[in-house]
Short mmCIF file of C-alpha atoms in Angstrom, two decimals:
data_model
loop_
_atom_site.label_atom_id
_atom_site.label_comp_id
_atom_site.label_asym_id
_atom_site.label_seq_id
_atom_site.Cartn_x
_atom_site.Cartn_y
_atom_site.Cartn_z
CA ASP A 1 31.36 -19.90 27.74
CA THR A 2 31.72 -16.49 25.82
CA ALA A 3 31.26 -18.16 22.32
CA THR A 4 27.91 -19.67 23.11
CA THR A 5 26.73 -16.70 24.68
CA GLU A 6 27.47 -14.56 21.39
CA ILE A 7 25.91 -17.10 19.14
CA TYR A 8 22.72 -16.89 21.52
CA THR A 9 22.78 -12.80 21.41
CA LEU A 10 23.01 -13.07 17.94
CA SER A 11 19.96 -15.58 17.56
CA LEU A 12 17.48 -13.07 19.31
CA HIS A 13 18.81 -10.61 17.33
CA ASP A 14 17.92 -12.38 14.55
CA ALA A 15 14.39 -13.98 15.40
CA LEU A 16 13.15 -10.23 17.23
CA PRO A 17 12.36 -8.62 13.78
CA ILE A 18 11.12 -11.79 12.58
CA PHE A 19 8.64 -12.01 15.64
CA LEU A 20 7.98 -8.28 15.20
CA ILE A 21 6.75 -8.51 11.81
CA PHE A 22 4.78 -11.90 12.55
CA PHE A 23 2.88 -10.19 15.02
CA LEU A 24 2.20 -7.16 12.79
CA PHE A 25 0.91 -9.62 10.35
CA LEU A 26 -1.49 -11.20 12.97
CA LYS A 27 -2.49 -7.44 13.76
CA ILE A 28 -3.35 -6.57 10.53
CA LEU A 29 -5.02 -9.75 9.48
CA THR A 30 -7.27 -9.88 12.92
CA SER A 31 -8.42 -6.16 12.21
CA LEU A 32 -9.23 -7.02 8.49
CA ILE A 33 -11.44 -9.80 9.67
CA PHE A 34 -12.88 -7.48 12.24
CA ILE A 35 -13.74 -5.26 9.40
CA PHE A 36 -15.24 -7.62 6.87
CA ASN A 37 -17.35 -9.16 9.57
CA VAL A 38 -18.86 -5.69 10.36
CA LEU A 39 -19.12 -4.75 6.95
CA ARG A 40 -20.65 -8.01 6.02
CA LYS A 41 -23.37 -7.57 8.81
CA LYS A 42 -24.33 -4.02 7.83
CA ILE A 43 -24.67 -5.11 4.21
CA PHE A 44 -26.70 -7.93 4.93
CA ASN A 45 -28.93 -5.61 7.53
CA PHE A 46 -29.19 -3.24 4.75
CA PHE A 47 -30.34 -5.07 2.10
CA MET A 48 -32.72 -7.36 4.17
CA ASN A 49 -34.17 -3.61 4.99
CA LEU A 50 -35.36 -2.90 1.64
CA PRO A 51 -38.84 -4.74 1.29
CA ILE A 52 -38.90 -5.26 -2.68
CA LEU A 53 -35.52 -7.37 -1.96
CA LYS A 54 -37.20 -9.27 1.04
CA ASN A 55 -40.23 -10.20 -0.61
CA PHE A 56 -38.11 -11.41 -3.84
CA ILE A 57 -36.18 -13.57 -1.71
CA ILE A 58 -39.28 -14.92 0.44
CA LYS A 59 -41.21 -15.60 -3.11
CA PHE A 60 -37.72 -17.24 -4.23
CA VAL A 61 -37.34 -19.36 -1.51
CA MET A 62 -40.84 -20.42 -1.44
CA PHE A 63 -40.90 -21.30 -4.84
CA TYR A 64 -38.05 -23.50 -4.66
CA VAL A 65 -39.31 -25.30 -1.25
CA LYS A 66 -42.46 -26.55 -2.48
#
């Protein structure tokens, strides 16, 4: 009947902005996670390519392993 259709239409109009905000939030979150992982790998590779730091880490690990 008409009353049910009207209530259903209003519910869809209320839910659509919430869905869009949730979708946008997920999109931003996945983008931030992706950027964080790329930066983390680049920073790690940068520091691992420094010979002084690499030697320090190797000596540190060998000292605590033995």
